[in-house]
XYZ file of C-alpha atoms in Angstrom:
178
model
C 76.200 100.139 129.067
C 78.169 102.325 131.477
C 81.828 103.219 131.402
C 83.911 101.784 134.232
C 85.684 105.119 134.592
C 84.768 108.343 132.844
C 87.628 110.649 131.936
C 87.985 114.350 131.161
C 89.042 114.981 127.562
C 90.041 118.361 126.115
C 90.407 119.254 122.439
C 92.146 122.613 122.165
C 94.536 124.641 120.007
C 94.363 126.988 117.044
C 93.951 124.252 114.445
C 90.838 122.944 112.732
C 89.047 119.872 114.072
C 88.204 120.343 117.761
C 84.441 120.086 117.360
C 84.834 117.413 114.698
C 86.910 115.297 117.087
C 84.361 115.733 119.874
C 81.492 114.771 117.555
C 83.443 111.733 116.360
C 83.984 110.630 119.960
C 80.285 111.205 120.659
C 79.259 109.123 117.626
C 81.579 106.313 118.737
C 80.030 106.383 122.216
C 76.510 106.476 120.778
C 77.330 103.543 118.483
C 78.305 101.539 121.564
C 75.044 102.218 123.405
C 76.164 105.170 125.521
C 73.917 108.193 126.062
C 75.468 111.405 124.742
C 74.542 115.021 125.430
C 76.335 117.666 123.391
C 75.959 121.309 124.367
C 77.234 123.724 121.747
C 78.102 127.072 123.279
C 78.505 130.180 121.099
C 77.369 128.388 117.967
C 74.172 129.267 116.177
C 74.855 128.772 112.475
C 73.572 125.669 110.753
C 76.217 123.080 109.903
C 76.028 119.810 108.005
C 76.689 117.587 111.003
C 73.632 118.977 112.790
C 71.396 117.304 110.210
C 72.836 113.943 111.216
C 73.032 114.522 114.970
C 69.416 115.709 115.213
C 68.243 112.447 113.669
C 70.064 110.090 116.015
C 67.259 109.917 118.558
C 67.116 110.225 122.303
C 70.544 108.723 123.023
C 72.333 111.625 121.294
C 70.894 114.911 122.422
C 72.151 118.142 120.884
C 71.522 121.396 122.766
C 71.975 124.840 121.201
C 70.022 127.616 122.895
C 71.592 130.625 121.284
C 69.591 132.366 118.619
C 71.341 133.048 115.338
C 73.762 135.953 115.597
C 77.286 136.938 114.601
C 80.567 136.394 116.387
C 80.852 137.771 119.932
C 83.230 140.561 118.881
C 80.604 141.879 116.406
C 77.760 142.094 118.951
C 76.344 145.145 120.686
C 76.351 145.217 124.490
C 72.661 144.259 124.787
C 73.214 141.300 122.443
C 76.183 140.209 124.552
C 74.040 140.319 127.713
C 71.364 138.246 125.979
C 73.992 135.745 124.829
C 75.420 135.517 128.349
C 71.951 134.601 129.693
C 71.651 131.862 127.064
C 75.100 130.506 127.976
C 74.110 130.401 131.650
C 70.943 128.466 130.699
C 73.078 125.942 128.816
C 75.459 125.691 131.766
C 72.556 125.092 134.162
C 71.255 122.402 131.820
C 74.705 120.738 131.894
C 74.557 120.713 135.707
C 71.071 119.163 135.563
C 72.279 116.496 133.138
C 75.127 115.526 135.463
C 73.119 115.635 138.695
C 70.309 113.522 137.224
C 72.645 111.050 135.440
C 71.103 111.789 132.035
C 74.156 110.903 129.977
C 77.290 108.815 129.837
C 79.199 111.318 127.695
C 78.806 115.080 128.076
C 80.343 117.258 125.353
C 80.795 120.952 126.166
C 81.648 122.315 122.743
C 83.383 125.713 122.646
C 83.330 126.028 126.431
C 86.801 127.626 126.305
C 85.323 130.428 124.201
C 82.716 130.931 126.904
C 85.549 131.364 129.414
C 87.488 133.725 127.151
C 84.410 135.952 126.854
C 83.788 135.855 130.628
C 80.317 134.331 130.288
C 81.333 131.663 132.813
C 84.318 131.355 135.122
C 86.936 128.622 135.299
C 85.454 127.717 138.675
C 82.042 127.200 137.043
C 83.537 124.706 134.593
C 85.569 123.024 137.336
C 82.365 122.662 139.375
C 80.845 120.744 136.452
C 83.901 118.545 136.071
C 84.057 117.781 139.775
C 80.338 117.016 139.981
C 80.352 114.329 137.309
C 79.658 110.781 138.373
C 82.502 108.291 138.082
C 81.159 106.651 134.901
C 80.607 109.902 132.951
C 83.064 111.060 130.284
C 83.283 114.846 129.819
C 84.695 116.341 126.622
C 85.569 120.044 126.453
C 86.567 121.955 123.329
C 87.921 125.359 122.454
C 91.126 127.324 122.166
C 93.342 128.247 125.110
C 92.488 125.757 127.835
C 93.188 127.394 131.216
C 95.805 125.753 133.447
C 93.351 124.910 136.247
C 91.099 123.017 133.830
C 94.097 121.373 132.150
C 95.112 120.109 135.579
C 91.874 118.131 135.849
C 92.036 116.745 132.325
C 92.980 113.126 131.698
C 93.614 113.749 127.995
C 94.484 116.949 126.166
C 94.814 116.966 122.397
C 96.100 120.153 120.859
C 95.093 120.828 117.278
C 97.949 122.832 115.801
C 97.647 124.622 112.496
C 100.661 123.812 110.353
C 99.071 125.010 107.106
C 95.585 126.212 106.204
C 94.038 127.180 102.893
C 92.285 130.136 104.566
C 95.650 131.929 104.340
C 95.373 131.598 100.539
C 92.014 133.360 100.602
C 89.836 130.234 100.472
C 86.582 130.921 102.336
C 84.798 128.424 104.592
C 83.211 125.765 102.405
C 79.812 124.163 102.931
C 80.253 120.463 103.597
C 83.809 120.905 104.869
C 83.969 123.773 107.387
C 80.234 123.885 108.091
């Protein structure tokens, strides 16, 4: 199966659920016979959904090159340089996937965080978007979508935090937040 027309979707905002929405869309696509590649930038911790995604087979490929480390703002300069190299490898893999028509849905999870940390430029991401074949859906996630990227998007969903139990001191819970 191929899509007649692939769109550009963005899940952004300060609320919870951006990655979850992208994974849900990927699962729906996979369940309908589409090939999905999900690249998770800036994420190295194990999460519950990874156990499921890794077992889906060749039509749902999950890529995470970064070795386990803390948040970007906690890293030393040499760790940041190492992380930047890993991000560039993931970006180059995304280009390869699009050029070689290896998927029908490409998810670039936390790509906005990559932009915020200056590991890639907006133009790099726009190059990916512009290079996609007509039938390929591209899903981007992360806070603070830049205007130039928003201009190319066909759908933007903003997750807005109205209330969150973190503010009451509840820590991230296994099975819910990870």
